[in-house]
Tab-separated table of C-alpha atoms in Angstrom:
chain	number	residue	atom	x	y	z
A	14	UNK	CA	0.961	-15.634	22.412
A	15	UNK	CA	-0.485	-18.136	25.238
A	16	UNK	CA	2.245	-18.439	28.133
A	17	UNK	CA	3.175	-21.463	29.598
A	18	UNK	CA	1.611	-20.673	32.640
A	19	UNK	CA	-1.926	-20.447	31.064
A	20	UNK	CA	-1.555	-23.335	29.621
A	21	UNK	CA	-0.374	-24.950	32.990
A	22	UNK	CA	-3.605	-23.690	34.468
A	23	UNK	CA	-6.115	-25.466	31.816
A	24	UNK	CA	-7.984	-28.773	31.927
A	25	UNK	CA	-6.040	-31.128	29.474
A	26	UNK	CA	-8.343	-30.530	26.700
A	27	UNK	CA	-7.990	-26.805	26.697
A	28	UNK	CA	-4.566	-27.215	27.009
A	29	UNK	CA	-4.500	-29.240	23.572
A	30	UNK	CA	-6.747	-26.187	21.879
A	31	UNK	CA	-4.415	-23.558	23.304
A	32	UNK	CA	-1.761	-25.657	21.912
A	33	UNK	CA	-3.075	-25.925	18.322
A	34	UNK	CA	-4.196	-22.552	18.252
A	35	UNK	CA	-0.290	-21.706	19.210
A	36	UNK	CA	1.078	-23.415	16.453
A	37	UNK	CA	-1.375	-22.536	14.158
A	38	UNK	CA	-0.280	-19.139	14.948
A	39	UNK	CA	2.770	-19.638	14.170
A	40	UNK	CA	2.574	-20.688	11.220
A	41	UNK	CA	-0.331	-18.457	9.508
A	42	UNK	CA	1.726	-15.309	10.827
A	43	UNK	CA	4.989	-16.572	8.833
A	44	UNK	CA	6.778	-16.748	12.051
A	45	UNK	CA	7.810	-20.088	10.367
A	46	UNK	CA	8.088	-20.172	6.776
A	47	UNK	CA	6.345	-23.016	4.067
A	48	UNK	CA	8.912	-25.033	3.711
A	49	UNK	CA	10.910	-24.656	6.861
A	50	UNK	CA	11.441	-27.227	9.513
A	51	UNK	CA	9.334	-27.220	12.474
A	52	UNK	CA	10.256	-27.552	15.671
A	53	UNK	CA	11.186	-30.709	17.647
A	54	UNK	CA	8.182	-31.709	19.891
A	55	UNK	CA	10.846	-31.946	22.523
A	56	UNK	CA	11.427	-28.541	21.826
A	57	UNK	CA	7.624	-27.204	21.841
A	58	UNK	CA	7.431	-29.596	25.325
A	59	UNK	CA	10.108	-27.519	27.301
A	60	UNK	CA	9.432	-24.404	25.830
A	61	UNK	CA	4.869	-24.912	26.819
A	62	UNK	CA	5.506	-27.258	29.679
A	63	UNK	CA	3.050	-29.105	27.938
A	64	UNK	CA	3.030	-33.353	27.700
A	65	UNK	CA	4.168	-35.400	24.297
A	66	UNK	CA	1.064	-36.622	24.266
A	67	UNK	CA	-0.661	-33.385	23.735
A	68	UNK	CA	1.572	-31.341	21.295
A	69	UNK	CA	1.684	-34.612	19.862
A	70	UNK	CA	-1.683	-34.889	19.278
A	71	UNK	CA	-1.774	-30.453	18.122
A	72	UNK	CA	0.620	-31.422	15.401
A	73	UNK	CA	-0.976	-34.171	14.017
A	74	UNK	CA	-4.586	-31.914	13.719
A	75	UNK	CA	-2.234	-29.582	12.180
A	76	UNK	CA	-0.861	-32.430	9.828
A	77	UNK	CA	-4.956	-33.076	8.880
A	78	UNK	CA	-5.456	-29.806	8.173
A	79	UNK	CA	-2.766	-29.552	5.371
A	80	UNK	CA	-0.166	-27.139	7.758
A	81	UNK	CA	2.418	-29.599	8.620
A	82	UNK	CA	3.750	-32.599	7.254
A	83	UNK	CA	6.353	-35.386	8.961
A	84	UNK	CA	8.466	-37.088	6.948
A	85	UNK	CA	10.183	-40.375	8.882
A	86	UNK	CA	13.643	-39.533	9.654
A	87	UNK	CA	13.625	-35.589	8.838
A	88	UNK	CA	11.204	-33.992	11.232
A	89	UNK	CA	8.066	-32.012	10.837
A	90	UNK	CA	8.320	-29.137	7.893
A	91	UNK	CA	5.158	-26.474	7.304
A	92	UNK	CA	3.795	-27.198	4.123
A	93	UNK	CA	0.503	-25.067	3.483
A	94	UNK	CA	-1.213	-27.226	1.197
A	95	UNK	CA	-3.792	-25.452	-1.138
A	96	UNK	CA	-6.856	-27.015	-2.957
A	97	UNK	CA	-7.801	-26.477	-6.733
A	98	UNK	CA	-10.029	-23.616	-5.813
A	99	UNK	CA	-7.055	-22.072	-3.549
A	100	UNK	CA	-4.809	-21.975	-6.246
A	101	UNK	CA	-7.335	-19.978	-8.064
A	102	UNK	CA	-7.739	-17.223	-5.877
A	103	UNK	CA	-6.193	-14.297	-5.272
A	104	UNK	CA	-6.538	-10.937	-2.615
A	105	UNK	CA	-6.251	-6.949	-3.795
A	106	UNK	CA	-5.203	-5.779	-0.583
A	107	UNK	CA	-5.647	-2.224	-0.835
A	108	UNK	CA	-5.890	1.084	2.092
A	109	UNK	CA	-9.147	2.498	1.126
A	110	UNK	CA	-10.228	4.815	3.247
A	111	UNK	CA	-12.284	8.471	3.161
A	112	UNK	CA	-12.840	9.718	0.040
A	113	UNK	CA	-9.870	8.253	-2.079
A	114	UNK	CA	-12.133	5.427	-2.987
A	115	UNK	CA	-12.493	6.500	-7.012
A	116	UNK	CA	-8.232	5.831	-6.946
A	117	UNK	CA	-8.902	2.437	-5.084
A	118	UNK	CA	-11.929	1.389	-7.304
A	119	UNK	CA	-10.776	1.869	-11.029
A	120	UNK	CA	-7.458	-0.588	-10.065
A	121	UNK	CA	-9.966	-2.941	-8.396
A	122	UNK	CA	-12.183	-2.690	-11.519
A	123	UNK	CA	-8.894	-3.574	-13.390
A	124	UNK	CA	-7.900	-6.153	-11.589
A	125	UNK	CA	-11.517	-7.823	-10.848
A	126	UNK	CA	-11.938	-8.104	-15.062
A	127	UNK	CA	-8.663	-9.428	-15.685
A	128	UNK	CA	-8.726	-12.129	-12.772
A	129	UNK	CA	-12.270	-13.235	-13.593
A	130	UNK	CA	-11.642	-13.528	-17.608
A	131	UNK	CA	-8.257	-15.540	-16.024
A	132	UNK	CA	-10.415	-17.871	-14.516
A	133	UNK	CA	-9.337	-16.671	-10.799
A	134	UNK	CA	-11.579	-15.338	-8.346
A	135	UNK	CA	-10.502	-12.317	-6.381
A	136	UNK	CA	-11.222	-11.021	-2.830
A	137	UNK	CA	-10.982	-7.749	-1.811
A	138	UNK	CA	-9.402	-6.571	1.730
A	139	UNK	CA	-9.024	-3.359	3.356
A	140	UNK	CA	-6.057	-2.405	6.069
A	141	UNK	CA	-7.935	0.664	6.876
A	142	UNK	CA	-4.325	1.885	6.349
A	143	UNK	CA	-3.393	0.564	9.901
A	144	UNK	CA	-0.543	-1.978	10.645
A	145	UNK	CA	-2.535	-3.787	13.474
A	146	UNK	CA	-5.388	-4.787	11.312
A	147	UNK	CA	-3.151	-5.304	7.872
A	148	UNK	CA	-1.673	-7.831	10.048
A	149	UNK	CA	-4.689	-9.344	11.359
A	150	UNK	CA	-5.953	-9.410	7.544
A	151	UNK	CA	-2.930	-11.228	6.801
A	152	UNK	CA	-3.720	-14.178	9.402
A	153	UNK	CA	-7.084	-14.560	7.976
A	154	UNK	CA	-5.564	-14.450	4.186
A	155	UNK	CA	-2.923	-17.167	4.945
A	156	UNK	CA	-5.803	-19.172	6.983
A	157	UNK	CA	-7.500	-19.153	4.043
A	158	UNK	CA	-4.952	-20.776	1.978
A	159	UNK	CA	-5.163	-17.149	-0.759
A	160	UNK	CA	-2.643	-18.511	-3.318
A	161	UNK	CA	-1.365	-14.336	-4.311
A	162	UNK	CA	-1.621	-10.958	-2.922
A	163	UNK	CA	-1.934	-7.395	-4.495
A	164	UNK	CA	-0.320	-5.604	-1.855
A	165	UNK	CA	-1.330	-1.184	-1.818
A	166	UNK	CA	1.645	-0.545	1.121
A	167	UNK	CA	-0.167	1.510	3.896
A	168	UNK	CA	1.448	4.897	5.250
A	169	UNK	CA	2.032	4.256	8.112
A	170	UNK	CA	5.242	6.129	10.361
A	171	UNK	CA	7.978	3.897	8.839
A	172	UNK	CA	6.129	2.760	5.949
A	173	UNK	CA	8.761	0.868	4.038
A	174	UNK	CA	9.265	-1.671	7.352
A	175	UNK	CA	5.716	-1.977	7.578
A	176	UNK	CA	5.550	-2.775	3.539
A	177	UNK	CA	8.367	-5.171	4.014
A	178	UNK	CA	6.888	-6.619	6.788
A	179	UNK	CA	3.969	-7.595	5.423
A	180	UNK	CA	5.205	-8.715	2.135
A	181	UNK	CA	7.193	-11.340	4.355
A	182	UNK	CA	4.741	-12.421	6.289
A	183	UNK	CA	2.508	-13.330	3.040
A	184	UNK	CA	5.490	-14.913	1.090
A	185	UNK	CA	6.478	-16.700	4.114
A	186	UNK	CA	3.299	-18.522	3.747
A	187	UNK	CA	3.726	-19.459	0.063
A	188	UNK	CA	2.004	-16.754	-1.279
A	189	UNK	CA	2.980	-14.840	-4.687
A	190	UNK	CA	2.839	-11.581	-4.125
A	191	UNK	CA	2.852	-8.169	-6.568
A	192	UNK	CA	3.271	-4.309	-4.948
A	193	UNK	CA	1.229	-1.993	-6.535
A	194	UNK	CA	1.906	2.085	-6.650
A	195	UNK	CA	5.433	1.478	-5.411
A	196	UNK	CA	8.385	0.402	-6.902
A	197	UNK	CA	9.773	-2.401	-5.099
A	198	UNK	CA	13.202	-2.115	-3.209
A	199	UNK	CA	13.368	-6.126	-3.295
A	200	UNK	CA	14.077	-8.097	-6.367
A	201	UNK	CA	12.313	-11.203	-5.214
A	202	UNK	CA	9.218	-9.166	-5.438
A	203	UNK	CA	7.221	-7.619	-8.493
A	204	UNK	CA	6.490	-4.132	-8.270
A	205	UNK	CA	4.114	-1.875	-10.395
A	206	UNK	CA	3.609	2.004	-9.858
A	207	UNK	CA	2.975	5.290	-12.242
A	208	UNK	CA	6.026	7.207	-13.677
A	209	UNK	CA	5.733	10.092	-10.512
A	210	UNK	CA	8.753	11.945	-11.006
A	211	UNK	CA	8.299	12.482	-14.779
A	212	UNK	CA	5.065	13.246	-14.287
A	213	UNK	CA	5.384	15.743	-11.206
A	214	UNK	CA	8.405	17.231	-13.298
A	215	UNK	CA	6.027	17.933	-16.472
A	216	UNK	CA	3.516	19.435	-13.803
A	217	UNK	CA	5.683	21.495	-12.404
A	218	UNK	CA	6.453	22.818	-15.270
A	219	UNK	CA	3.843	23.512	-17.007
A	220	UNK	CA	3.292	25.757	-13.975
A	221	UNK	CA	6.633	27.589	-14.772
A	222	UNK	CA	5.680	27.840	-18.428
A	223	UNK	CA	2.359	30.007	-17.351
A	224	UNK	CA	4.819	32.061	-15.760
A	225	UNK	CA	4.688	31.313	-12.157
A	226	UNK	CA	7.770	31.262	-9.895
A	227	UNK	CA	7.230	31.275	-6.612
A	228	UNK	CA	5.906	27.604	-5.737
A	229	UNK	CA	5.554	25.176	-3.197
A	230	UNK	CA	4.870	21.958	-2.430
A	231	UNK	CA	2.333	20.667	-0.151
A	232	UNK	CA	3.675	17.055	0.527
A	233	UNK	CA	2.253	13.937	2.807
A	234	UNK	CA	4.413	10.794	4.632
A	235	UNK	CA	7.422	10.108	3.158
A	236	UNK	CA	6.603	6.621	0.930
A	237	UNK	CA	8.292	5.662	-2.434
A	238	UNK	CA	5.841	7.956	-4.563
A	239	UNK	CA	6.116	10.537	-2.167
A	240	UNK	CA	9.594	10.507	-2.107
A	241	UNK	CA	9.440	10.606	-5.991
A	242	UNK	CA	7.390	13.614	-6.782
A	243	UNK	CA	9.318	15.348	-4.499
A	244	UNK	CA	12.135	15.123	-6.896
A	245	UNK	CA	10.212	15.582	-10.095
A	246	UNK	CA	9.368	18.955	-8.189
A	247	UNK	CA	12.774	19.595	-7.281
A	248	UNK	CA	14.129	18.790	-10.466
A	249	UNK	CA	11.749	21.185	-12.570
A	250	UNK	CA	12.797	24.016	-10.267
A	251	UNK	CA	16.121	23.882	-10.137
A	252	UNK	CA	15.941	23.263	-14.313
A	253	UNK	CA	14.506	26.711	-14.585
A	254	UNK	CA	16.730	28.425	-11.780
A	255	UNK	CA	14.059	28.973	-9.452
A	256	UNK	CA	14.515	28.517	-5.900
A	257	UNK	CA	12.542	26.789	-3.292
A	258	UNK	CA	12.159	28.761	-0.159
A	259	UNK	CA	12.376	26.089	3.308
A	260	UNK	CA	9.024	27.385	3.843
A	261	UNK	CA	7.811	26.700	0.867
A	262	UNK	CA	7.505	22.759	1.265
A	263	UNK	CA	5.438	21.900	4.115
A	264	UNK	CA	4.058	18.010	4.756
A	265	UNK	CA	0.186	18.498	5.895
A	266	UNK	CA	-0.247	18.169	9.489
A	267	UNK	CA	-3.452	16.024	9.652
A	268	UNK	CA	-3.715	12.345	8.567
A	269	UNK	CA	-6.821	12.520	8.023
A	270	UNK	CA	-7.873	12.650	3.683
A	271	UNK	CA	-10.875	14.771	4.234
A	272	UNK	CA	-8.920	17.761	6.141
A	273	UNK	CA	-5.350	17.171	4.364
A	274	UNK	CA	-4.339	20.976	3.097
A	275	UNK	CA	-6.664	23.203	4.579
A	276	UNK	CA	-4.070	24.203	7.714
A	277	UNK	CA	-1.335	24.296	4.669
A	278	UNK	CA	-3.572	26.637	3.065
A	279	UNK	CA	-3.675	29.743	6.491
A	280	UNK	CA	-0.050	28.584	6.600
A	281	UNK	CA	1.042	29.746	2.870
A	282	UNK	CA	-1.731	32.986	3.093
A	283	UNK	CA	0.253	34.111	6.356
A	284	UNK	CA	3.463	34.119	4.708
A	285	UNK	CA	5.066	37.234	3.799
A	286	UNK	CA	5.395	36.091	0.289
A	287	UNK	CA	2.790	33.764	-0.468
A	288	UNK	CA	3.480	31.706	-3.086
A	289	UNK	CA	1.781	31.890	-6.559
A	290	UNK	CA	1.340	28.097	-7.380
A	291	UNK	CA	0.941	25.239	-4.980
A	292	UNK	CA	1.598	21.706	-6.556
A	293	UNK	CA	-0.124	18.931	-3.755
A	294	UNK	CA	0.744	15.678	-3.234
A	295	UNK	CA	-2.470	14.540	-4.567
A	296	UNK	CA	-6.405	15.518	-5.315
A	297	UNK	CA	-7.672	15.054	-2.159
A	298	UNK	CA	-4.819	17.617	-0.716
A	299	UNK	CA	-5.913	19.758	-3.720
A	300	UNK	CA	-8.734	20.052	-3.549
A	301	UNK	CA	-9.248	20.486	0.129
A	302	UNK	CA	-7.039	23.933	-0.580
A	303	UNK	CA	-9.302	25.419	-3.434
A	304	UNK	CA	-11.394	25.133	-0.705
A	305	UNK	CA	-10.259	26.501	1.800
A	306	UNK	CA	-8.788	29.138	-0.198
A	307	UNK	CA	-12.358	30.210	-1.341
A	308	UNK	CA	-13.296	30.409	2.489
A	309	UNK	CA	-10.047	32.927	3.099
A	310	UNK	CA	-11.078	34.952	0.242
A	311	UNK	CA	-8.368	33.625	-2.027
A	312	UNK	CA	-8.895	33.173	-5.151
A	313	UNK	CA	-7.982	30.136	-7.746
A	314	UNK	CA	-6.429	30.578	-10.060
A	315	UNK	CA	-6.022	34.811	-10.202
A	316	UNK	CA	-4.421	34.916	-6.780
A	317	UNK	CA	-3.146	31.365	-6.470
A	318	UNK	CA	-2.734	28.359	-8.841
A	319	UNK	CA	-3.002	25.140	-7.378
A	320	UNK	CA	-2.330	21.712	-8.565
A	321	UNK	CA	-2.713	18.215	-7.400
A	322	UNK	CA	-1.992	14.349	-8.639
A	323	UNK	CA	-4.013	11.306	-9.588
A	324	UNK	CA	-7.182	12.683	-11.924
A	325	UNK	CA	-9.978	11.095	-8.978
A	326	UNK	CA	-13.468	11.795	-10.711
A	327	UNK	CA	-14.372	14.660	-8.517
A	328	UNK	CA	-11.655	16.623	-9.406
A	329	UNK	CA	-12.951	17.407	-12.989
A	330	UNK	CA	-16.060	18.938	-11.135
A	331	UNK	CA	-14.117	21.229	-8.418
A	332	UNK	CA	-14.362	24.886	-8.699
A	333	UNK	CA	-12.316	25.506	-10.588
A	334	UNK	CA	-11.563	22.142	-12.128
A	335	UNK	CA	-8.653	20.384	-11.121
A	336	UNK	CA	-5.092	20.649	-13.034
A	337	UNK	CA	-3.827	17.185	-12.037
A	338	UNK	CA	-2.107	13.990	-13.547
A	339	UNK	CA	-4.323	11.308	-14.353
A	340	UNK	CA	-3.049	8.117	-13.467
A	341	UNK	CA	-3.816	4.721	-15.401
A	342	UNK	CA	-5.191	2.767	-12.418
A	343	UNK	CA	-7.097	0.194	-14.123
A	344	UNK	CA	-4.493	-0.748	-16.216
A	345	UNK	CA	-2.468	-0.966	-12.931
A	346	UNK	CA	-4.830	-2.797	-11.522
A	347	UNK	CA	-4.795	-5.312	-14.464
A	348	UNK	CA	-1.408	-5.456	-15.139
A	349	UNK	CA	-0.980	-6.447	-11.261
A	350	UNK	CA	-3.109	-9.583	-11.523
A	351	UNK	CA	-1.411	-10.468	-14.765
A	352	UNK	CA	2.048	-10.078	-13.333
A	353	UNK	CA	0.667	-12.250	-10.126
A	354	UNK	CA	-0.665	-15.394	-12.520
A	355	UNK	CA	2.341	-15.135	-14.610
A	356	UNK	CA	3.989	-15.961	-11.387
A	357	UNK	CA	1.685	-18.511	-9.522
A	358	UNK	CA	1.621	-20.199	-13.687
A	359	UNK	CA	5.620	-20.408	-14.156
A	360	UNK	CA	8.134	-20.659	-11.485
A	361	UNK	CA	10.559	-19.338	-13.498
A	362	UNK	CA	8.636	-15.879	-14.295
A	363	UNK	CA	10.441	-12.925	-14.137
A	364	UNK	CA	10.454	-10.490	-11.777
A	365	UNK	CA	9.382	-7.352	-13.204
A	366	UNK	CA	9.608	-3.584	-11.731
A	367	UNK	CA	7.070	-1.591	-13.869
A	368	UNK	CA	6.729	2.095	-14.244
A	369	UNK	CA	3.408	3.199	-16.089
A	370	UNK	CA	3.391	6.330	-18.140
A	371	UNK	CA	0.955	9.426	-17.019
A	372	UNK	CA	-1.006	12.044	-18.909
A	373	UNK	CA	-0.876	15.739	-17.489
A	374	UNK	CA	-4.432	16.637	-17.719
A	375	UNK	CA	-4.639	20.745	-17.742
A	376	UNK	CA	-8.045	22.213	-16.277
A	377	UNK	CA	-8.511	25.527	-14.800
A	378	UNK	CA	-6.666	25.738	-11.876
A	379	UNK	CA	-3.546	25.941	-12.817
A	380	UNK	CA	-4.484	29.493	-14.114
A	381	UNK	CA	-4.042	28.571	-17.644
A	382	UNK	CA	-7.408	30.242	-19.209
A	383	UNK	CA	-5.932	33.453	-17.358
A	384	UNK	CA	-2.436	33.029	-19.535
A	385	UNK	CA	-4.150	32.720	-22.756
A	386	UNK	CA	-6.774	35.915	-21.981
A	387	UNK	CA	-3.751	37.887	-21.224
C-alpha cells in the first residue's frame, strides 16, 4: 500500500496516480466489497494527507471507469460494472503444476466444451499452487471485470483460510463463484468434488479382500479430500478388524509432485514389519513408489501392493499398471461451469454441494493377477 509519506513526497500529478492506483487497489482486492459504501473523501484526505481536489479528482476516474458510483445525498458505493462480453466470461482457476497436468486438463476440457456450447468464453489461470500469486491472479481477474470463477483450492499450510480467502476476495468483487474437488464448508458457495471416502473405502478393501493386512497409508497436506480418504481408509480397516500401526500412516515429506513417495518408500522397507499394501494419496505418490521400490529391489506386487487415486493417463502404462480410482474430471469440469451459469442466469439458483460417484479401476498392482494364480 503507498504511505502517506510517499505520497507527500510526489509532484501533484503523481500524487493523483498513486492515489487512483490506491483506491483501485482497494477495490479489485475486495478490501471493499461491490456494493458497499466507500469512504468519505474527508476520510481518504486525513487518512493520505492528500488535497480534495486530488482524491476528488481519483474518484471520479474511478467513477469513468465503471468502479464507483455517487449517488447525491448517499455517498460513493463500489459498483463494478461489467459489459455484455464481461458477463460472458468466466475463469477455471486451477493449481497445475509438475506432472498432474492429465487431472487438470480433462476438467478444463470439460469445462472449456460446456462454456463455449453456453455461449461463454473461458480463461484459464494458474496459482502455481502459491497464495502470493493466487492473489495477484485474483487482482488481475477482478480488473478484468471476469463475471465467475472455478476455483481448484491450492495446498497451501492452512489451506482452508487460504481457500476461504480467496473465495472472498472474488465474491467481494461480484463474482459467482463454484469450488471444484472440495466440498464447500460455506453455504453461500457451490461446491463440486468426487465421492473420496466411498471410494478410498472400496479401495481399501478390495486390498483386504486379496488378503492383505498389514497396510498403510501414504498421505499429503491435510485439505478436504485429504481429510476424506483418510477416513474411507480408516473406516475399511477398522470394518475388517485390522489395525493401523502409528507408523503405518506417514504424510510425504517433499512438496514437490515429481519426488512425493520415494522417501516414504526407504521409510516403510526399513521398518521391522513392512507393510504388505500401501494405498497413496494419489497417482503421482503411487507411482513415484513402484518406482522407487524397483530401485530397492522391491518388488510390486509379490513383495508389496501398492495403490494410488485419480486414474491420470500414465498410470495405466506404469510397471506394473496402476490399481487406482478413476475420477470423472470432465464431467466435473462441466458440471462446474453449468452450476456457475445457473448462478450468474438466476439469482435465485440454488446452492448446490455435489459429490460425484467413482469407479475403482483394478490393474496389476494391487497384486490381484497373483490372487487369482494362487
Amino acid at each position: 500500500m503507498v504511505s502517506a509519506r510517499t505520497l507527500q513526497n510526489c509532484d501533484d500529478s503523481t500524487r493523483y496516480q498513486a492515489a487512483k492506483t490506491l483506491l483501485r487497489k482497494r477495490i479489485l482486492s475486495g478490501e471493499i466489497a461491490h456494493g458497499e459504501q466507500f469512504q468519505p473523501e474527508v476520510d481518504i484526505c486525513r487518512e493520505t494527507r492528500l488535497s480534495r481536489t486530488t482524491v476528488r479528482k481519483a474518484i471520479a476516474d474511478l467513477v469513468e471507469e465503471g468502479l464507483l458510483v455517487r449517488y447525491r445525498g448517499r455517498g460513493t458505493f463500489v459498483t463494478i460494472q461489467r459489459s455484455a462480453m464481461q458477463k460472458k466470461l468466466l475463469v477455471f482457476f486451477g493449481c497445475r503444476h509438475g506432472n498432474i497436468r492429465g487431472a487438470y486438463e480433462e476438467m478444463i476440457r470439460g469445462a472449456e466444451s460446456t462454456a463455449t456450447s453456453s455461449g461463454y468464453q473461458i480463461m484459464l489461470v494458474n496459482s502455481r499452487n502459491d497464495v502470493a500469486t493466487s492473489f495477484e491472479q485474483v487482482m488481475r481477474l477482478n480488473e478484468q471485470r471476469v463475471a465467475g470463477t472455478i476455483l481448484v483450492p491450492i495446498q497451501s499450510d492452512q489451506p482452508q483460510q487460504a481457500t476461504a480467502d480467496l473465495v472472498a476476495a472474488l465474491g467481494r468483487s461480484g463474482q459467482k463463484v463454484v469450488l471444484l474437488d472440495e466440498y464447500s464448508a460455506d453455504e453461500k458457495i457451490s461446491s463440486i468434488c468426487s465421492q473420496n471416502r466411498e471410494a478410498t473405502h472400496a479401495l481399501t478393501s478390495h486390498l483386504i479382500r486379496l488378503g492383505h493386512r498389514r497396510i498403510a497409508f501414504a498421505s499429503c497436506l491435510r485439505t478436504e479430500p485429504v481429510a476424506e480418504r483418510e477416513e474411507g481408509f480408516r473406516a475399511a480397516m477398522e470394518e475388517h478388524g485390522l489395525e493401523i500401526p502409528p507408523e503405518y500412516f506417514l504424510e510425504v515429506a517433499s512438496r514437490d509432485p515429481a519426488r512425493q513417495g520415494r522417501q516414504e518408500v526407504d521409510v516403510f522397507m526399513a521398518m521391522r514389519q513392512p507393510p504388505e499394501a500401501i494405498v497413496a494419496l494419489h497417482d503421482l505418490i503411487a507411482m513415484n513408489m513402484i518406482q522407487r521400490a524397483s530401485e530397492r529391489g522391491w518388488k510390486v506386487p509379490q513383495d508389496v501392493a501398492i495403490v494410488g487415486f485419480d486414474d491420470l493417463p500414465q498410470a495405466a502404462y506404469s510397471h506394473p499398471p496402476l490399481t487406482t480410482v478413476h475420477q470423472p474430471f470432465h464431467e466435473m469440469g462441466a458440471l462446474a461451469v453449468r452450476r456457475l451459469i445457473e448462478q450468474l442466469e438466476n439469482e435465485k439458483a440454488p446452492v448446490r454441494h455435489e459429490r460425484l460417484a467413482c469407479n475403482l479401476v483394478i490393474r496389476n498392482s494391487c497384486g490381484s493377477l497373483l490372487s487369482k494364480a494362487a
